[in-house]
Amino acid sequence: MRQLTDSQKQRVRDLLAELVHIDSAVSSQAQARRDRTEERIAAFLTDHLVGMGMTVERQEVEPGRPNLMAHWPDQTGAASLMLEAHMDTVTVEGMIIEPFRAQIRDGRMYGRGACDTKGGMAAFLTALALAREEGRLPADKLYFVATMSEETGCHGAAALMEHGFRTTAAIVGEPTRCEVVTCHKAPLWLEVQTRGRSCHASMPECGRNAIEVMARVVDFVHGPWTAYLGRRTHALLGRSTAVVTQIDGGSKINIVPARCRARIDSRLVPDWPNTQVMADFERMLTEHVGGSGHCEVAIVESQPGLDTDAGVPLATKLLHLCEEVNGQDAPRGVNYFADTGPFSQAGITSVLFGPGDIAQAHTADEYLDLEQLYQATEVTLTLLTEHAGRSIVSPND
C-alpha cells in the first residue's frame, strides 16, 4: 500500500480546505437556480483540472449549474474508469461552526461538505495528479467527473446519462469510511394529499376532517404498507422501509380542515420497479382509507438503487486494498442513495468509496477525520499505480 509523504498529505489537506472554503450549499432547487450554486466550485475545479493537464468538458444542465467531465487527451484505452464526486452540499442552516472556514482541530477538518463529499473529491484529484506525475497510470481511460444537484435528487448524474456520457466503470465518492459499497436502496418519495370538507369547528359533523383522513393514511403506512415492503429483502440491505416525515394541514383552530398533506420517505431494495410499488401503494391506500375521504398521491422523487456484483474486477481489486488498510473482507450496503443509481441504471459498473462517515454528513458540526482523507488518497493512488499499463476494470487484467 502506498503511503503518502508529509508533503503529499499537506497537498490533499490544502486542496480539501480550498474546496470547503467555496460555498456550494443548496437549500432548495429554487435557491440553487437563483444563486447558480455550483458555478464557483465548477470554476475552481476547471482551473485545477486544466492545471493537471486535463481537457475539461462542461455540460450546462442549468444556467450556472454544470457537470464537469475531465480526461487526459493522450489516454486512449478501450475501457474507461470514472472517479466522480458531486459539487453541491446541503444547506448551512443550523450549523454551530463556521461552515466555510475549514478549521482543523484534533485531527479533523470542520466545514460544510468536508465529509459529504469534498473529502472524496480532494482524495480522487490528488491521487490522479500524483499517479500522472509519476507516469504510472492504468491502461483504462480515466475521467474525473463532478456533478451538480446530487443532494436534491441526483439530477446532475441523471442529466449526464441523458447527455450520453458513459464509462465502463465508476468509483463514486461518498463517505463510506474508506470501505467498498456495492449496493444501496432506491428512494421513492411520495406526497399524499387528503381532501375533506371544511365547516365551523363547533359543528364538526357538518364537514369531513382531512386530518382525520390523513391519520388513516399514517396508520396505513406504518401497518399494511410496511408489511408489504417487508416481502422483499436483500442480503446486505435488509428490508425496504417507509416513514412519514412531514405533515401539514388546517388553517385555523376553529375550522375543520378541508386539506392535509403528508410526505413519505420510502427506501426500496434494488431491482423492485418503482412503477409497480407506486401502483400497489395507490391501490392498497384506497382500500385502507375507503370512502372516508379522497387521497391524491404524487411522486416527489424516484431514483434507481444500486446492486453491483461483488465479483466484478473493480470491486474485487478495490476491496483487496481496503482489506489491507482497514480489514474489510466483504463489500457492504448502505441505505442512502447516491449518483451510483443513475450510473448503474445506464450500464456503468459502479461502487461507492470515500473518506468519512455518513454519521457526520449534513450535521451541525460536519467534519472529516484527516486520517480518513489520507487513507482514501492512498487507496486510490495504489489502485491507479499498481495497475500501471494494465486495466483496473477489465477481467483479464
Short mmCIF file of C-alpha atoms in Angstrom, two decimals:
data_model
loop_
_atom_site.label_atom_id
_atom_site.label_comp_id
_atom_site.label_asym_id
_atom_site.label_seq_id
_atom_site.Cartn_x
_atom_site.Cartn_y
_atom_site.Cartn_z
CA MET A 1 0.00 0.00 0.00
CA ARG A 2 1.31 3.42 -0.93
CA GLN A 3 1.97 5.76 1.97
CA LEU A 4 1.67 9.50 1.46
CA THR A 5 4.64 11.65 2.38
CA ASP A 6 4.13 14.59 4.70
CA SER A 7 4.17 16.97 1.74
CA GLN A 8 1.58 14.86 -0.10
CA LYS A 9 -0.64 14.86 2.98
CA GLN A 10 -0.32 18.64 3.09
CA ARG A 11 -1.24 18.75 -0.58
CA VAL A 12 -4.52 16.85 -0.24
CA ARG A 13 -5.32 18.65 3.01
CA ASP A 14 -4.82 22.06 1.41
CA LEU A 15 -6.97 21.07 -1.56
CA LEU A 16 -9.79 19.98 0.73
CA ALA A 17 -9.57 23.29 2.60
CA GLU A 18 -9.84 25.20 -0.68
CA LEU A 19 -12.93 23.19 -1.63
CA VAL A 20 -14.58 23.72 1.76
CA HIS A 21 -13.92 27.47 1.53
CA ILE A 22 -16.25 27.57 -1.51
CA ASP A 23 -19.93 27.90 -0.69
CA SER A 24 -21.81 25.32 -2.78
CA ALA A 25 -24.70 24.78 -0.36
CA VAL A 26 -28.19 24.06 -1.66
CA SER A 27 -31.30 24.63 0.43
CA SER A 28 -33.77 24.19 -2.44
CA GLN A 29 -33.81 23.93 -6.21
CA ALA A 30 -35.22 27.46 -6.42
CA GLN A 31 -32.35 28.85 -4.31
CA ALA A 32 -29.77 26.88 -6.30
CA ARG A 33 -31.11 28.20 -9.60
CA ARG A 34 -31.20 31.76 -8.28
CA ASP A 35 -27.68 31.67 -6.84
CA ARG A 36 -26.14 29.41 -9.50
CA THR A 37 -24.83 27.38 -6.62
CA GLU A 38 -22.27 25.17 -8.34
CA GLU A 39 -20.73 27.90 -10.54
CA ARG A 40 -17.94 28.96 -8.16
CA ILE A 41 -16.75 25.46 -7.35
CA ALA A 42 -17.03 24.47 -11.01
CA ALA A 43 -14.78 27.41 -11.96
CA PHE A 44 -12.24 26.41 -9.30
CA LEU A 45 -12.27 22.77 -10.43
CA THR A 46 -11.92 23.74 -14.09
CA ASP A 47 -8.77 25.74 -13.33
CA HIS A 48 -7.42 22.91 -11.16
CA LEU A 49 -8.10 20.23 -13.76
CA VAL A 50 -6.59 22.27 -16.59
CA GLY A 51 -3.55 22.73 -14.35
CA MET A 52 -3.33 18.93 -14.16
CA GLY A 53 -3.18 18.83 -17.97
CA MET A 54 -6.72 17.55 -18.38
CA THR A 55 -9.24 18.55 -21.01
CA VAL A 56 -12.49 19.68 -19.39
CA GLU A 57 -15.94 19.38 -20.94
CA ARG A 58 -18.77 21.34 -19.34
CA GLN A 59 -22.40 20.25 -19.54
CA GLU A 60 -24.63 23.21 -18.67
CA VAL A 61 -27.51 21.37 -17.00
CA GLU A 62 -28.99 24.68 -15.82
CA PRO A 63 -27.51 28.19 -16.10
CA GLY A 64 -24.55 28.32 -13.71
CA ARG A 65 -25.12 24.71 -12.65
CA PRO A 66 -22.86 22.49 -14.75
CA ASN A 67 -21.48 18.99 -14.77
CA LEU A 68 -17.74 18.71 -15.46
CA MET A 69 -16.08 15.81 -17.29
CA ALA A 70 -12.27 15.84 -17.47
CA HIS A 71 -9.73 13.49 -19.04
CA TRP A 72 -6.17 13.41 -20.33
CA PRO A 73 -6.36 13.59 -24.14
CA ASP A 74 -3.40 11.25 -24.65
CA GLN A 75 -5.21 8.37 -22.93
CA THR A 76 -6.95 6.13 -25.45
CA GLY A 77 -7.75 2.93 -23.56
CA ALA A 78 -10.63 0.75 -24.75
CA ALA A 79 -12.01 0.52 -21.20
CA SER A 80 -12.63 3.56 -19.03
CA LEU A 81 -12.93 4.43 -15.34
CA MET A 82 -14.70 7.44 -13.87
CA LEU A 83 -13.81 8.92 -10.48
CA GLU A 84 -16.81 11.06 -9.52
CA ALA A 85 -17.90 13.37 -6.72
CA HIS A 86 -20.75 15.86 -6.50
CA MET A 87 -20.12 19.58 -6.11
CA ASP A 88 -23.17 20.62 -4.08
CA THR A 89 -23.66 20.31 -0.33
CA VAL A 90 -26.69 20.59 1.90
CA THR A 91 -27.68 23.88 3.50
CA VAL A 92 -25.61 25.53 6.25
CA GLU A 93 -28.74 26.45 8.22
CA GLY A 94 -28.42 25.41 11.87
CA MET A 95 -24.66 24.86 11.80
CA ILE A 96 -22.80 25.60 15.03
CA ILE A 97 -19.40 26.05 13.36
CA GLU A 98 -18.19 28.44 10.69
CA PRO A 99 -19.24 26.41 7.64
CA PHE A 100 -16.57 27.56 5.18
CA ARG A 101 -13.58 28.17 7.43
CA ALA A 102 -12.14 24.63 7.10
CA GLN A 103 -10.77 24.76 10.63
CA ILE A 104 -8.53 21.87 11.68
CA ARG A 105 -8.88 20.70 15.26
CA ASP A 106 -7.89 17.40 16.89
CA GLY A 107 -7.07 15.75 13.57
CA ARG A 108 -10.36 16.74 11.93
CA MET A 109 -11.28 19.32 9.33
CA TYR A 110 -14.59 21.03 10.08
CA GLY A 111 -16.87 22.58 7.48
CA ARG A 112 -19.88 22.04 5.28
CA GLY A 113 -19.05 19.42 2.69
CA ALA A 114 -15.81 18.29 4.35
CA CYS A 115 -17.36 14.85 4.81
CA ASP A 116 -20.04 14.87 2.10
CA THR A 117 -18.32 14.86 -0.23
CA LYS A 118 -15.46 17.26 -0.81
CA GLY A 119 -13.14 14.91 1.06
CA GLY A 120 -13.67 12.24 -1.57
CA MET A 121 -13.25 14.84 -4.30
CA ALA A 122 -9.90 16.00 -2.87
CA ALA A 123 -8.69 12.41 -2.47
CA PHE A 124 -9.55 11.50 -6.07
CA LEU A 125 -7.99 14.64 -7.54
CA THR A 126 -4.78 14.25 -5.56
CA ALA A 127 -4.43 10.55 -6.38
CA LEU A 128 -4.96 11.24 -10.09
CA ALA A 129 -2.40 14.05 -10.07
CA LEU A 130 0.23 12.01 -8.22
CA ALA A 131 -0.20 8.98 -10.49
CA ARG A 132 0.11 11.20 -13.56
CA GLU A 133 3.22 12.92 -12.22
CA GLU A 134 4.80 9.51 -11.63
CA GLY A 135 3.86 8.35 -15.13
CA ARG A 136 2.12 5.31 -13.68
CA LEU A 137 -1.43 5.28 -14.99
CA PRO A 138 -3.59 2.28 -15.81
CA ALA A 139 -4.44 1.33 -19.38
CA ASP A 140 -8.03 2.43 -18.78
CA LYS A 141 -9.01 5.88 -19.95
CA LEU A 142 -9.51 7.89 -16.76
CA TYR A 143 -12.17 10.52 -16.19
CA PHE A 144 -12.72 12.86 -13.29
CA VAL A 145 -16.38 13.90 -13.13
CA ALA A 146 -18.01 16.49 -10.87
CA THR A 147 -21.81 16.63 -10.85
CA MET A 148 -24.36 19.21 -9.78
CA SER A 149 -27.52 18.74 -7.71
CA GLU A 150 -26.85 15.39 -6.07
CA GLU A 151 -28.28 16.43 -2.73
CA THR A 152 -31.67 17.27 -4.23
CA GLY A 153 -32.12 14.07 -6.21
CA CYS A 154 -29.06 13.12 -8.31
CA HIS A 155 -30.24 15.42 -11.10
CA GLY A 156 -26.70 16.05 -12.33
CA ALA A 157 -25.92 12.36 -12.68
CA ALA A 158 -29.21 11.74 -14.47
CA ALA A 159 -28.53 14.66 -16.83
CA LEU A 160 -25.06 13.29 -17.51
CA MET A 161 -26.53 9.95 -18.55
CA GLU A 162 -29.13 11.69 -20.73
CA HIS A 163 -26.23 13.60 -22.30
CA GLY A 164 -24.84 10.24 -23.45
CA PHE A 165 -21.70 10.20 -21.31
CA ARG A 166 -20.58 6.64 -20.50
CA THR A 167 -17.62 4.85 -18.95
CA THR A 168 -17.02 1.18 -18.31
CA ALA A 169 -16.97 1.62 -14.54
CA ALA A 170 -17.19 4.28 -11.85
CA ILE A 171 -15.98 4.92 -8.32
CA VAL A 172 -18.36 7.42 -6.75
CA GLY A 173 -17.03 9.40 -3.81
CA GLU A 174 -19.25 9.24 -0.75
CA PRO A 175 -18.42 8.90 2.97
CA THR A 176 -18.12 5.10 3.30
CA ARG A 177 -15.35 5.04 5.96
CA CYS A 178 -12.97 4.02 3.15
CA GLU A 179 -14.93 0.81 2.61
CA VAL A 180 -16.28 -0.60 -0.64
CA VAL A 181 -20.05 -0.30 -1.04
CA THR A 182 -21.66 -2.27 -3.86
CA CYS A 183 -25.37 -1.73 -3.17
CA HIS A 184 -27.81 0.85 -1.88
CA LYS A 185 -31.55 1.29 -1.68
CA ALA A 186 -33.73 3.18 -4.16
CA PRO A 187 -35.62 6.22 -2.87
CA LEU A 188 -39.30 6.63 -3.63
CA TRP A 189 -40.59 9.84 -2.05
CA LEU A 190 -44.34 10.31 -2.15
CA GLU A 191 -46.71 13.12 -1.31
CA VAL A 192 -50.26 12.30 -0.23
CA GLN A 193 -52.98 14.96 -0.08
CA THR A 194 -56.29 14.24 1.60
CA ARG A 195 -59.38 16.27 0.82
CA GLY A 196 -62.27 16.81 3.21
CA ARG A 197 -64.96 19.45 3.62
CA SER A 198 -64.47 22.47 5.88
CA CYS A 199 -67.03 23.72 8.36
CA HIS A 200 -67.17 25.51 11.71
CA ALA A 201 -65.33 23.50 14.34
CA SER A 202 -68.31 23.79 16.70
CA MET A 203 -70.26 21.56 14.28
CA PRO A 204 -67.69 19.00 13.08
CA GLU A 205 -70.44 16.62 11.97
CA CYS A 206 -71.22 19.03 9.12
CA GLY A 207 -67.82 18.60 7.50
CA ARG A 208 -65.21 15.97 6.77
CA ASN A 209 -61.88 16.35 8.54
CA ALA A 210 -58.94 15.95 6.15
CA ILE A 211 -56.54 15.50 9.09
CA GLU A 212 -58.57 12.57 10.40
CA VAL A 213 -58.40 11.05 6.92
CA MET A 214 -54.64 11.59 6.98
CA ALA A 215 -54.48 9.75 10.30
CA ARG A 216 -55.75 6.71 8.43
CA VAL A 217 -53.05 7.25 5.82
CA VAL A 218 -50.38 7.28 8.53
CA ASP A 219 -51.88 4.13 10.02
CA PHE A 220 -51.72 2.54 6.57
CA VAL A 221 -48.06 3.46 6.05
CA HIS A 222 -46.96 2.07 9.41
CA GLY A 223 -49.16 -1.01 9.14
CA PRO A 224 -50.17 -2.66 5.85
CA TRP A 225 -47.67 -0.75 3.73
CA THR A 226 -44.69 -1.57 5.94
CA ALA A 227 -45.77 -5.23 5.91
CA TYR A 228 -45.99 -5.13 2.11
CA LEU A 229 -42.48 -3.68 1.83
CA GLY A 230 -41.16 -6.47 4.04
CA ARG A 231 -41.97 -9.05 1.40
CA ARG A 232 -38.66 -8.47 -0.35
CA THR A 233 -35.31 -8.49 1.41
CA HIS A 234 -31.70 -8.08 0.35
CA ALA A 235 -28.70 -9.89 1.81
CA LEU A 236 -26.80 -6.66 2.55
CA LEU A 237 -29.62 -4.12 2.76
CA GLY A 238 -32.31 -5.96 4.69
CA ARG A 239 -35.88 -4.88 4.04
CA SER A 240 -37.43 -1.84 2.42
CA THR A 241 -38.68 0.92 4.72
CA ALA A 242 -41.23 3.73 4.72
CA VAL A 243 -41.73 6.58 7.17
CA VAL A 244 -43.98 9.64 7.27
CA THR A 245 -41.63 12.61 7.58
CA GLN A 246 -43.85 15.68 7.03
CA ILE A 247 -47.48 16.57 7.77
CA ASP A 248 -49.18 19.90 7.14
CA GLY A 249 -52.88 20.63 7.45
CA GLY A 250 -55.50 23.04 8.72
CA SER A 251 -55.78 26.82 8.53
CA LYS A 252 -57.33 27.91 11.87
CA ILE A 253 -58.10 26.31 15.20
CA ASN A 254 -61.85 26.79 14.76
CA ILE A 255 -62.16 25.44 11.19
CA VAL A 256 -62.45 21.75 10.32
CA PRO A 257 -59.66 21.32 7.75
CA ALA A 258 -60.51 20.57 4.14
CA ARG A 259 -56.95 19.63 3.16
CA CYS A 260 -53.94 17.89 4.65
CA ARG A 261 -50.62 16.98 3.10
CA ALA A 262 -48.05 14.36 4.13
CA ARG A 263 -44.75 13.25 2.69
CA ILE A 264 -43.44 9.71 2.88
CA ASP A 265 -39.84 8.59 2.50
CA SER A 266 -39.65 5.03 1.16
CA ARG A 267 -36.34 3.24 0.63
CA LEU A 268 -36.69 0.18 -1.59
CA VAL A 269 -34.30 -2.73 -2.05
CA PRO A 270 -32.81 -2.71 -5.58
CA ASP A 271 -34.49 -4.26 -8.62
CA TRP A 272 -38.01 -3.55 -7.38
CA PRO A 273 -39.65 -1.40 -10.08
CA ASN A 274 -40.83 1.88 -8.60
CA THR A 275 -43.76 1.91 -11.01
CA GLN A 276 -45.03 -1.36 -9.56
CA VAL A 277 -44.57 -0.16 -5.99
CA MET A 278 -46.37 3.10 -6.76
CA ALA A 279 -49.33 1.29 -8.32
CA ASP A 280 -49.60 -1.05 -5.34
CA PHE A 281 -49.38 1.89 -2.92
CA GLU A 282 -52.29 3.69 -4.55
CA ARG A 283 -54.43 0.55 -4.74
CA MET A 284 -53.79 -0.51 -1.15
CA LEU A 285 -54.21 3.03 0.18
CA THR A 286 -57.63 3.34 -1.44
CA GLU A 287 -58.66 0.02 0.09
CA HIS A 288 -57.48 1.11 3.54
CA VAL A 289 -58.91 4.63 3.57
CA GLY A 290 -62.17 3.55 1.97
CA GLY A 291 -64.91 6.12 1.49
CA SER A 292 -63.94 8.39 4.36
CA GLY A 293 -62.07 10.83 2.15
CA HIS A 294 -60.27 11.40 -1.09
CA CYS A 295 -56.50 10.90 -1.42
CA GLU A 296 -54.21 12.16 -4.15
CA VAL A 297 -50.75 10.60 -4.48
CA ALA A 298 -47.79 12.12 -6.34
CA ILE A 299 -44.15 11.15 -6.71
CA VAL A 300 -41.77 13.75 -5.27
CA GLU A 301 -38.57 11.88 -6.12
CA SER A 302 -37.75 8.47 -7.56
CA GLN A 303 -34.24 7.17 -8.20
CA PRO A 304 -32.81 3.74 -9.01
CA GLY A 305 -30.94 1.69 -6.45
CA LEU A 306 -27.55 0.01 -6.80
CA ASP A 307 -26.74 -3.70 -6.77
CA THR A 308 -23.31 -4.31 -8.28
CA ASP A 309 -21.95 -7.84 -8.44
CA ALA A 310 -19.24 -8.05 -5.77
CA GLY A 311 -17.17 -10.20 -8.13
CA VAL A 312 -16.58 -7.57 -10.83
CA PRO A 313 -12.90 -6.61 -11.27
CA LEU A 314 -13.25 -3.06 -9.93
CA ALA A 315 -14.94 -4.22 -6.73
CA THR A 316 -12.54 -7.10 -6.04
CA LYS A 317 -9.42 -5.02 -6.68
CA LEU A 318 -10.61 -2.13 -4.56
CA LEU A 319 -11.76 -4.49 -1.81
CA HIS A 320 -8.33 -6.15 -1.75
CA LEU A 321 -6.73 -2.80 -0.99
CA CYS A 322 -9.33 -1.89 1.63
CA GLU A 323 -8.77 -5.19 3.41
CA GLU A 324 -5.11 -4.26 3.72
CA VAL A 325 -5.81 -0.88 5.34
CA ASN A 326 -8.98 -1.45 7.38
CA GLY A 327 -9.67 -5.19 7.39
CA GLN A 328 -12.77 -5.07 5.16
CA ASP A 329 -13.08 -8.53 3.61
CA ALA A 330 -16.54 -8.24 2.04
CA PRO A 331 -18.48 -5.41 0.40
CA ARG A 332 -21.29 -3.75 2.30
CA GLY A 333 -24.52 -1.93 1.53
CA VAL A 334 -25.96 1.42 2.64
CA ASN A 335 -29.49 2.75 3.00
CA TYR A 336 -28.81 6.17 1.48
CA PHE A 337 -28.72 6.78 -2.28
CA ALA A 338 -26.13 8.45 -4.50
CA ASP A 339 -25.13 9.17 -8.08
CA THR A 340 -24.36 5.46 -8.46
CA GLY A 341 -28.08 4.85 -9.06
CA PRO A 342 -28.34 6.67 -12.42
CA PHE A 343 -24.88 5.43 -13.43
CA SER A 344 -25.71 1.79 -12.72
CA GLN A 345 -29.08 2.08 -14.46
CA ALA A 346 -27.21 3.30 -17.55
CA GLY A 347 -24.97 0.22 -17.53
CA ILE A 348 -21.90 1.63 -15.76
CA THR A 349 -20.42 -0.81 -13.23
CA SER A 350 -20.43 1.35 -10.10
CA VAL A 351 -19.22 1.25 -6.50
CA LEU A 352 -19.14 3.77 -3.67
CA PHE A 353 -15.90 4.58 -1.87
CA GLY A 354 -14.61 7.55 0.05
CA PRO A 355 -13.38 9.03 3.32
CA GLY A 356 -15.59 9.90 6.26
CA ASP A 357 -18.65 8.50 7.97
CA ILE A 358 -22.21 9.21 6.82
CA ALA A 359 -22.99 9.89 10.50
CA GLN A 360 -21.03 13.16 10.19
CA ALA A 361 -22.62 14.21 6.88
CA HIS A 362 -25.23 17.02 6.94
CA THR A 363 -24.61 17.67 10.66
CA ALA A 364 -24.41 20.96 12.54
CA ASP A 365 -20.66 20.47 13.03
CA GLU A 366 -19.74 18.42 9.96
CA TYR A 367 -16.15 17.23 9.91
CA LEU A 368 -13.78 14.78 8.26
CA ASP A 369 -11.16 12.76 10.08
CA LEU A 370 -7.94 13.64 8.24
CA GLU A 371 -6.58 10.11 8.60
CA GLN A 372 -9.58 9.00 6.53
CA LEU A 373 -8.67 11.60 3.91
CA TYR A 374 -5.11 10.30 3.69
CA GLN A 375 -6.27 6.69 3.62
CA ALA A 376 -8.72 7.31 0.76
CA THR A 377 -5.99 9.06 -1.21
CA GLU A 378 -3.54 6.21 -0.58
CA VAL A 379 -6.03 3.52 -1.61
CA THR A 380 -6.98 5.37 -4.80
CA LEU A 381 -3.35 6.12 -5.66
CA THR A 382 -2.36 2.49 -5.09
CA LEU A 383 -5.24 1.27 -7.25
CA LEU A 384 -4.07 3.50 -10.10
CA THR A 385 -0.32 2.90 -9.88
CA GLU A 386 -0.45 -0.85 -9.17
CA HIS A 387 -2.25 -1.24 -12.48
CA ALA A 388 0.13 0.92 -14.50
CA GLY A 389 -0.20 -0.19 -18.10
CA ARG A 390 -2.97 -2.65 -17.19
CA SER A 391 -6.73 -2.38 -16.82
CA ILE A 392 -8.48 -1.92 -13.50
CA VAL A 393 -11.93 -2.65 -14.88
CA SER A 394 -11.31 -5.47 -17.38
CA PRO A 395 -11.47 -9.09 -16.15
CA ASN A 396 -8.32 -10.19 -17.98
CA ASP A 397 -6.01 -7.83 -16.05
#
